[in-house]
Coordinates of C-alpha atoms in Angstrom, one line a residue:
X189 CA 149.2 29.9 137.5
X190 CA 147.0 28.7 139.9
X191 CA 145.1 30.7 142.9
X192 CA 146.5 29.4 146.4
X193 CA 143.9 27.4 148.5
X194 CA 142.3 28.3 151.2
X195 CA 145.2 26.9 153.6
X196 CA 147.8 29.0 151.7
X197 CA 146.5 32.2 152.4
X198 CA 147.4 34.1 154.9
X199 CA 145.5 35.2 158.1
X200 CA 143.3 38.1 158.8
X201 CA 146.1 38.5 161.8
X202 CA 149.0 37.9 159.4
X203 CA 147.1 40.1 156.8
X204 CA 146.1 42.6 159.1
X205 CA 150.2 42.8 160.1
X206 CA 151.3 43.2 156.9
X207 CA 149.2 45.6 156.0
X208 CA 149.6 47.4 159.2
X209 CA 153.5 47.8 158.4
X210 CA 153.0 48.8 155.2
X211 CA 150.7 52.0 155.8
X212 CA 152.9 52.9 158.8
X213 CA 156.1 52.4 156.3
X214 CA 154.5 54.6 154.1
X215 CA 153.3 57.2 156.8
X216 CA 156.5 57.3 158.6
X217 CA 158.6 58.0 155.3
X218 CA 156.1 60.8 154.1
X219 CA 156.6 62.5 157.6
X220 CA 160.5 62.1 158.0
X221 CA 160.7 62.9 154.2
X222 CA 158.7 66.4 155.3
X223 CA 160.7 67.3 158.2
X224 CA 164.2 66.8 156.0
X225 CA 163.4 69.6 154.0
X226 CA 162.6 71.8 157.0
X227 CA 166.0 73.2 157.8
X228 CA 164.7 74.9 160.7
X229 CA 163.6 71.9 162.3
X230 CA 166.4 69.8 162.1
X231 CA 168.2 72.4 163.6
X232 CA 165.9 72.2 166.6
X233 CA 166.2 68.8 166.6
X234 CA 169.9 68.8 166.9
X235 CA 169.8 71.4 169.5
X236 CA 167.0 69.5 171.3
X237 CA 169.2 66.6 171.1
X238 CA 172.2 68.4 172.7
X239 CA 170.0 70.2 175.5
X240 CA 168.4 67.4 176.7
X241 CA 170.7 64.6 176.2
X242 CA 173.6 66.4 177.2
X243 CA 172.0 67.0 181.2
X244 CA 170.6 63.6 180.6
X245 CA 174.1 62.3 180.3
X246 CA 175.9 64.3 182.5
X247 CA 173.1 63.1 185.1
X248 CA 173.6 59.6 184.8
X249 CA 177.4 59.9 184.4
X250 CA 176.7 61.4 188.5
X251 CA 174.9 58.5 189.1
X252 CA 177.2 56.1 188.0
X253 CA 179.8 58.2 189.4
X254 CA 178.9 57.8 192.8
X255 CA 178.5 54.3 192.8
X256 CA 175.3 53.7 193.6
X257 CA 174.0 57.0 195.7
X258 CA 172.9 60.2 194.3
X259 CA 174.7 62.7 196.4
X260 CA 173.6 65.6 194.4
X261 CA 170.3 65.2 195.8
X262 CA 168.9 66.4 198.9
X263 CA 167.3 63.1 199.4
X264 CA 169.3 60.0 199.1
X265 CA 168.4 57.5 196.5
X266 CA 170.1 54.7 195.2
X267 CA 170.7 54.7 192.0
X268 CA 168.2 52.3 191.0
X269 CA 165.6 54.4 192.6
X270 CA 166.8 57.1 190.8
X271 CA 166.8 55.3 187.6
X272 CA 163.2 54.1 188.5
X273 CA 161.7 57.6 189.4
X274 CA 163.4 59.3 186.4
X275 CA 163.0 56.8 183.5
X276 CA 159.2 56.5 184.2
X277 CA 158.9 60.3 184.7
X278 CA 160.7 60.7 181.2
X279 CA 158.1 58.4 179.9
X280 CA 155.3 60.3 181.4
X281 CA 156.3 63.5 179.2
X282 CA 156.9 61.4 176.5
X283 CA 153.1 59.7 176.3
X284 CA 152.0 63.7 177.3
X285 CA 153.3 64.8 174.0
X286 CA 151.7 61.7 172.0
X287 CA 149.1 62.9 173.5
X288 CA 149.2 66.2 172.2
X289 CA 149.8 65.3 168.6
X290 CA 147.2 62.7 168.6
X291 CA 144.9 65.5 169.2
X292 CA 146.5 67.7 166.7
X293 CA 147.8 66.8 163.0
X294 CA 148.2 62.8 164.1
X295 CA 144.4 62.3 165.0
X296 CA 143.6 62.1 160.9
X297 CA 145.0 60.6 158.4
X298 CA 146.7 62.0 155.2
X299 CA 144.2 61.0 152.4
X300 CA 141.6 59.4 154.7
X301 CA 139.0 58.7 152.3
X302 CA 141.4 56.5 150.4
X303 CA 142.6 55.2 152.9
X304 CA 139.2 53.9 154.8
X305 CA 137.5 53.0 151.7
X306 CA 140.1 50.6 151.1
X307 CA 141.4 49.1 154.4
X308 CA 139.6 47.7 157.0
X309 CA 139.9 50.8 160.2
X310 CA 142.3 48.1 161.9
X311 CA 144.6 48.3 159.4
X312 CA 144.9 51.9 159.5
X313 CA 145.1 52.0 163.1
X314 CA 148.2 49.9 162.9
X315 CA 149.7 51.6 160.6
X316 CA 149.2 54.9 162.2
X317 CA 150.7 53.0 165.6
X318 CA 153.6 51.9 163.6
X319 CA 154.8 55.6 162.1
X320 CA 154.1 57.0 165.6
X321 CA 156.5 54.4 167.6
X322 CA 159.2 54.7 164.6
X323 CA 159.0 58.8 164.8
X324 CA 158.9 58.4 168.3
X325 CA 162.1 56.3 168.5
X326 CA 163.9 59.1 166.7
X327 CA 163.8 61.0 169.8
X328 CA 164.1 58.0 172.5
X329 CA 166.8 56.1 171.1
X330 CA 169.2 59.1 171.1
X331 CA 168.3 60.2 174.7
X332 CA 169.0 56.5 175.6
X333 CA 172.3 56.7 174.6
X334 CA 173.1 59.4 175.9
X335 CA 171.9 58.2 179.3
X336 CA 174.1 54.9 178.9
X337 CA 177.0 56.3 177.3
X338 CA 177.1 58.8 180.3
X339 CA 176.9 56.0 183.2
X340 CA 178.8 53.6 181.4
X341 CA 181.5 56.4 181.8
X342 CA 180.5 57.5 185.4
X343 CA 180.7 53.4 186.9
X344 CA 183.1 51.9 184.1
X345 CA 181.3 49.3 183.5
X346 CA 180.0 49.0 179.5
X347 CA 178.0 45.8 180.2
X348 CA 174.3 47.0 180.2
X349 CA 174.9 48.6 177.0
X350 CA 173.2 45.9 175.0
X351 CA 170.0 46.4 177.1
X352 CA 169.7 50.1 175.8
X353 CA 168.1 49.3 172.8
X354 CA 165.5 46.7 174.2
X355 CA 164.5 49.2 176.9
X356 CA 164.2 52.2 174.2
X357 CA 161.9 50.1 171.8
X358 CA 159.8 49.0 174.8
X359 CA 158.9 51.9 176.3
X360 CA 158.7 53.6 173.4
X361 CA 156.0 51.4 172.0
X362 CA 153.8 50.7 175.6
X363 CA 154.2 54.9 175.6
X364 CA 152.7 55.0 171.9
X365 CA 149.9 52.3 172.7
X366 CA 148.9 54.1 175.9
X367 CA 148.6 57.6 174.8
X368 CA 147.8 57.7 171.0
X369 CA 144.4 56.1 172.0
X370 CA 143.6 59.0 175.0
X371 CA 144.6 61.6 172.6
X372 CA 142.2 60.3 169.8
X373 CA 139.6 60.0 172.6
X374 CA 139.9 63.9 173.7
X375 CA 140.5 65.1 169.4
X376 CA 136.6 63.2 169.3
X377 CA 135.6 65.0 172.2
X378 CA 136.5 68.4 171.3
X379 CA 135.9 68.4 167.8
X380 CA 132.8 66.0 167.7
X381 CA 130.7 67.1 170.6
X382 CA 128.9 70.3 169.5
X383 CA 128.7 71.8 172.9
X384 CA 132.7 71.4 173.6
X385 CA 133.5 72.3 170.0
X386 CA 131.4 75.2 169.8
X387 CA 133.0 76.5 173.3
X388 CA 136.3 74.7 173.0
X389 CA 138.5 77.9 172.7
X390 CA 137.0 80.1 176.0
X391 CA 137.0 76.6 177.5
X392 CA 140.7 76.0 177.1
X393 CA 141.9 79.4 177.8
X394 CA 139.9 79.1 181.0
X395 CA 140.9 75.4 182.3
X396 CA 144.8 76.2 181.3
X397 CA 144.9 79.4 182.8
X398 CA 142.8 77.7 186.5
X399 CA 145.2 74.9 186.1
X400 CA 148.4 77.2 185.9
X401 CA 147.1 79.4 188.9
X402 CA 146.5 76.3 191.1
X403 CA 150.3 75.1 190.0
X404 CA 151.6 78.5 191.2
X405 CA 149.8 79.0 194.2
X406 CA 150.3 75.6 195.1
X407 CA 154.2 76.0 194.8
X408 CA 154.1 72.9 192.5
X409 CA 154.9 74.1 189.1
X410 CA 158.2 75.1 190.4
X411 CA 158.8 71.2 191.3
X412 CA 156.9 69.4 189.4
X413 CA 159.3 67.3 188.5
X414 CA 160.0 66.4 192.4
X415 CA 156.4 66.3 193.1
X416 CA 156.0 62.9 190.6
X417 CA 159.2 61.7 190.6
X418 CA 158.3 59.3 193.5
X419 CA 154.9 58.3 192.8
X420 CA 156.1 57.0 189.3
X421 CA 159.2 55.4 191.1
X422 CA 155.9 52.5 191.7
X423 CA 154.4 53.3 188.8
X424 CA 154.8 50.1 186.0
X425 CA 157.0 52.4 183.5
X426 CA 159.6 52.2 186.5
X427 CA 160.1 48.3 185.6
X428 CA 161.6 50.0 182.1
X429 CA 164.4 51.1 184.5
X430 CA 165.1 47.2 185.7
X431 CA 165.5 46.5 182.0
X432 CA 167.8 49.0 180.9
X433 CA 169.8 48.3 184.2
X434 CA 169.7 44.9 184.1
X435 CA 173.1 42.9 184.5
X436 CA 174.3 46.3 186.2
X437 CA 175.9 46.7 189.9
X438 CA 172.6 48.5 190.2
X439 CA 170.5 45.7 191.6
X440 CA 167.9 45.8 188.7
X441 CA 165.2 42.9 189.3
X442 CA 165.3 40.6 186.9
X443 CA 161.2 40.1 187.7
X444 CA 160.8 43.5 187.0
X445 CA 162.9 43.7 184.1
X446 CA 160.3 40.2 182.6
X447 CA 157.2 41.9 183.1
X448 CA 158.5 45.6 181.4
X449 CA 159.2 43.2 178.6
X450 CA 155.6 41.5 179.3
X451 CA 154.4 45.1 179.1
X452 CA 154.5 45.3 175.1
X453 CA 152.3 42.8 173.6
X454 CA 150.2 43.0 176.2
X455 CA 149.4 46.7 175.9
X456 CA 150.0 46.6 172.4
X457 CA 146.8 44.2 171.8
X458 CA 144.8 46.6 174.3
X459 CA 146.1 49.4 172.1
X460 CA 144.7 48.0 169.0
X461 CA 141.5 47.3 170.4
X462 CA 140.9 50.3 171.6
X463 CA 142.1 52.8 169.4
X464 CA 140.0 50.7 166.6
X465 CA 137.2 51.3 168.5
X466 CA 138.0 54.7 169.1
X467 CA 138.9 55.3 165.8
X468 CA 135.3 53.9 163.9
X469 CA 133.9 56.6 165.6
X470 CA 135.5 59.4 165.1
X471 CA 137.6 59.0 162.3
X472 CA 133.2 57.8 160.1
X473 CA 132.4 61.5 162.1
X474 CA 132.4 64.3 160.0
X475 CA 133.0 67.4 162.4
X476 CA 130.1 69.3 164.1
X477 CA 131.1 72.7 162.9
X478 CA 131.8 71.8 159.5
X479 CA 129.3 73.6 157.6
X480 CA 127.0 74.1 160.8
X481 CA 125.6 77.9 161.3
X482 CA 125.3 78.7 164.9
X483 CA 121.7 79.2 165.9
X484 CA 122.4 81.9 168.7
X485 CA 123.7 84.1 166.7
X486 CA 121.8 87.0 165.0
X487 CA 122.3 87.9 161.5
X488 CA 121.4 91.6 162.4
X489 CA 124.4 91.8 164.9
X490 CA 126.9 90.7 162.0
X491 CA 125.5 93.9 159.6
X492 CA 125.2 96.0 162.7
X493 CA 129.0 95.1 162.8
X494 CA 129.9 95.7 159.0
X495 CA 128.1 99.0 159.3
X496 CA 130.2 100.1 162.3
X497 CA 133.7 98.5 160.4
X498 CA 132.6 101.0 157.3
X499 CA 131.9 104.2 159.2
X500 CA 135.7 103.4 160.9
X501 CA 137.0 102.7 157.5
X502 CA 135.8 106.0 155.9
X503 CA 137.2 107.9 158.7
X504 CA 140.6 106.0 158.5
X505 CA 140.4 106.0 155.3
X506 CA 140.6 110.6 155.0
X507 CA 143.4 110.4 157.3
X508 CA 145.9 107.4 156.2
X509 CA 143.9 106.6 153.3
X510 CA 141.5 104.1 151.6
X511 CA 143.9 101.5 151.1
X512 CA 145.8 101.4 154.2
X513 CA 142.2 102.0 155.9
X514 CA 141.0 98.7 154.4
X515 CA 144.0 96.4 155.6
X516 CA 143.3 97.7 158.9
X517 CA 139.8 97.3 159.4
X518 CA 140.4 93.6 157.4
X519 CA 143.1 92.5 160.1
X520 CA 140.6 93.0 163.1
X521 CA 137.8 91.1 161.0
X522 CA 140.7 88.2 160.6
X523 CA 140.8 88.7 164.6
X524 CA 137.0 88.4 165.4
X525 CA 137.1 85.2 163.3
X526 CA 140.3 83.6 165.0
X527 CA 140.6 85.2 168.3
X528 CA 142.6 82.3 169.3
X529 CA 145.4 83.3 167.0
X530 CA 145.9 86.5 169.4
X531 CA 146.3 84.3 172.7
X532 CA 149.9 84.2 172.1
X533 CA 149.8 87.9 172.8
X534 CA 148.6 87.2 176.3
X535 CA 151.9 84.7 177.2
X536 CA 153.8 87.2 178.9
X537 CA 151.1 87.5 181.3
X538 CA 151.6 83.6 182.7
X539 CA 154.6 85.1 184.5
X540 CA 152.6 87.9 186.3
X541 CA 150.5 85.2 187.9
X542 CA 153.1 85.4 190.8
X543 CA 152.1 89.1 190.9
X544 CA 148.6 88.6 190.6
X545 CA 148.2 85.9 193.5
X546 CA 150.4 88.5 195.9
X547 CA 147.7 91.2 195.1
X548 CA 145.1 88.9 195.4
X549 CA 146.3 87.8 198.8
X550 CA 148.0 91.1 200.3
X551 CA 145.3 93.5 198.3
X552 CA 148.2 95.6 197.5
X553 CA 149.4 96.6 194.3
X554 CA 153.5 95.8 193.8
X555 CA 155.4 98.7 192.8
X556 CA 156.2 97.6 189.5
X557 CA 153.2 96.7 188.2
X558 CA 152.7 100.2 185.9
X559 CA 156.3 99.0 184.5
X560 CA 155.3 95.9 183.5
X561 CA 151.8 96.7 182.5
X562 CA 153.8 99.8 180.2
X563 CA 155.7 97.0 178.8
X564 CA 153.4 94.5 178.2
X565 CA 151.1 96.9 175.9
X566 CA 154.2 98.7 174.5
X567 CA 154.7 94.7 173.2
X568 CA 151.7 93.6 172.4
X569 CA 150.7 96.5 170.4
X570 CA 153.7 96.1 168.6
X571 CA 153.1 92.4 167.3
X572 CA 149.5 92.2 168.0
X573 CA 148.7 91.8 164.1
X574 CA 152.0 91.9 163.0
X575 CA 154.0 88.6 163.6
X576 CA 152.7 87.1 160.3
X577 CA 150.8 89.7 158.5
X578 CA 151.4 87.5 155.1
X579 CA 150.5 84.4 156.1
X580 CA 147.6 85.8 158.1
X581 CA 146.2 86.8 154.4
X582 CA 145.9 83.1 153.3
X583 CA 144.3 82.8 149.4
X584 CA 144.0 86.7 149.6
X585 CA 147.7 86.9 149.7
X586 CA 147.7 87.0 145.5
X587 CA 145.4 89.9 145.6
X588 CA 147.1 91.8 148.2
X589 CA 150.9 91.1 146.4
X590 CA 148.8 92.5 143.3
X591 CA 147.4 95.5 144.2
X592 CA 148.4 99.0 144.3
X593 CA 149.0 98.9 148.3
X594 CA 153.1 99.7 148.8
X595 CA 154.9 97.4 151.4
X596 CA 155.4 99.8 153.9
X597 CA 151.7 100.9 153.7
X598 CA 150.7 96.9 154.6
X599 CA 153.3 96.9 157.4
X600 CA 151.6 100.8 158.8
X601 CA 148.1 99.1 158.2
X602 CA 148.8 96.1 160.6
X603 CA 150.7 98.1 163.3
X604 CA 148.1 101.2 163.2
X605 CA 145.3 98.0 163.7
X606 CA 147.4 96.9 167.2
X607 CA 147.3 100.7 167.9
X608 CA 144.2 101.8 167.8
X609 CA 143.2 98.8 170.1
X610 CA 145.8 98.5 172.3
X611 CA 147.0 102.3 173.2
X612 CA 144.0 103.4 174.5
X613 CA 143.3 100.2 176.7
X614 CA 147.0 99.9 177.5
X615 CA 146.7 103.8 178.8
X616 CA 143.6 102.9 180.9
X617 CA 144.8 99.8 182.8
X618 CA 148.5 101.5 183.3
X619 CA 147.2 104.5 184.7
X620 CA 144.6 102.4 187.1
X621 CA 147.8 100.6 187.9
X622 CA 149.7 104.0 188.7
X623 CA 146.8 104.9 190.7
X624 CA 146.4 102.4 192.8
X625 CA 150.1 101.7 193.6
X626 CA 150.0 105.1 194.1
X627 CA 152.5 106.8 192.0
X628 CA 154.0 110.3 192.6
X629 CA 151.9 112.5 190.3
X630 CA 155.4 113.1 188.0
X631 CA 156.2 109.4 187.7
X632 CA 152.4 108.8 186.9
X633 CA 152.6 111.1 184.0
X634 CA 155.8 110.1 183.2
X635 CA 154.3 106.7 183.2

């Protein structure tokens, strides 16, 4: 058989292509192959499904409904402005949570050695752009439906139907190209810049927590949705809603519809380009802390520590015993080491902020505070250390199964751990709190 000439083979674009399709194939049949044996998330999926695309329907059926004004609103739009401002706000959450998973689990790749030793990085990129806009359709395409099924009903008219498709695979894939590249840009940041990766945890808790204060006091997170919905009306992911409504009573521009179509190769290419370029660097980086020892710290504060953890233990240890004494002291050494596992603890507090701006303000303590301080370290000393005690063991779990420590002496171990810390702090900030309201000196006791 003889080798093809030069002329008969194929392109590095064509090459490039084929390959790309290939590794995203792959990709996206490992991922959906995961999630179908997670029971738990298809369920969510299903009940995303009917959450979301059951308002999402019911909204459009309004819209279509009304025959061209949104009388539900308190401002009146057309219902091509409404399809405008919503559609490219959808979009906007949708590129915000590509975002998110390109900095998570989607920023690597599954065997990446293997895979960059034998692909060129362009090939890899393509492939990892390929899964993402398939996975992503998953969610679009149903949402879409439901959107057109719903006006379809609400106007009686069935004809843009056909464009649901086009529009779902568009702005899925111009949502894909925009954001994967931005999250792989701030994964690089965080994990490859010492500074930010050495301080990313304090730094995150700090910005999030600003940024939700500013939201509050602000009165925007409470209409967020209102406050983009008309910039993104002229944003270019509004043209998406030309195209879906296109051949509608709904006066889509045909123009508009054109260049949302334009939208795709054009960002697409962009896309490649940069994420490749993105992705040489950081995907040819080996992380900053991997293996690093930080400098700052001193070796004599770690044994200062360990001696401190043993004198507790032995005194545990002659009251609920050795073994019991040991799990505890352990699960505060897992929490010194991954303090950003607690900081689901502190969630409840997001909705004090309301609280916390009045005081701030007013300098006056609300009434209820004690209460909900009482409750908040009545909860959080509860689950503390205790929401997933096994899987918090990791490769000790074996040794821990194995030994001679009872079941109901692991549980006592991990709750006596949130005990120790919390009841004493939790009796300190309550009773400041009671104080400072004031409380009757009954009720303050009682507290």
């Amino acid at each position: 058989m003889s080798r093809p000439t030069e002329s008969e083979q194929p392109s590095v674009a064509v090459q490039t292509l084929r390959h790309g399709l290939t590794l995203g194939r792959v990709d996206l049949r490992r991922v959906l192959r995961s999630s179908a044996h997670r029971k738990t998330q298809l369920l969510a999926y299903v009940v995303a499904f009917l959450i979301f695309g059951g308002l999402s329907g019911y909204s459009a059926y309004l819209f279509g409904r009304e025959g061209g004004v949104a009388a539900d609103l308190s401002i009146d739009y057309t219902v091509l402005e409404a399809a405008r401002g919503g559609f490219a706000t959808l979009w906007l959450f949708f590129a915000v949570m590509i975002v998110v998973r390109a900095v998570g689990r989607r920023g690597t790749l599954d065997n990446d050695v293997g895979v960059l030793s034998t692909v060129p990085t362009r090939e890899a990129v393509l492939g990892v752009l390929v899964s993402e806009f398939c996975r992503g359709l998953t969610y679009v395409l149903p949402l879409f439906v439901a959107i057109a099924v719903g006006y379809s009903v609400g106007a009686g008219s069935y004809t843009f139907l056909a464009t649901v498709p086009v529009a779902a695979v568009a702005a899925s894939a111009v949502a894909v190209a925009v954001a994967y590249p931005v999250g792989l840009a701030v994964r690089h940041v965080i994990t490859r810049i010492e500074f930010v990766a050495r301080n990313k945890g304090p730094f995150i808790f700090v910005v999030v927590n600003l940024a939700y204060i500013v939201l509050v006091y602000s009165d925007t997170l409470a209409n967020v949705a209102v406050t983009i919905f008309e910039p993104m009306q002229a944003a270019p992911m509004a043209w998406f809603a030309d195209l879906l409504l296109l051949g509608s009573s709904a006066g889509a521009s045909p123009l508009r519809a054109a260049l949302a179509l334009a939208l795709v190769p054009v960002v697409g290419v962009v896309s490649v380009v940069a994420t490749v370029r993105v992705a040489d660097r950081h995907w040819f980086a080996d992380p900053v802390l991997a293996g690093a020892e930080d400098d700052s710290e001193d070796p004599n504060t770690d044994q200062h520590d360990d001696n401190l953890l043993l004198r507790v233990q032995d005194a545990l240890g002659d009251i609920v015993g050795r073994g019991v004494a040991a799990v505890t002291v352990l699960a505060w050494k897992r929490a010194a080491r991954a303090p950003l596992k607690l900081l689901y603890v502190a969630y409840p507090l997001l909705f004090t902020i309301g609280y916390i701006v009045d005081i701030v303000q007013t300098g006056e303590v609300p009434s209820l505070a004690p209460v909900i301080a009482l409750l908040f370290v009545a909860w959080a000393g509860a689950v503390v250390f205790t929401l997933n005690p096994l899987g918090d063991q990791g490769s000790a779990l074996p040794a821990t199964v194995l030994s001679r420590l009872s079941g109901r002496e692991f549980v006592g171990a991990h709750v006596l751990a949130g005990a120790i810390v919390t009841v004493p702090l939790g009796t300190l900030v309550v009773a400041a709190l009671g104080l400072a309201v004031p409380l009757e000196s009954d009720a303050l006791v009682a507290v």
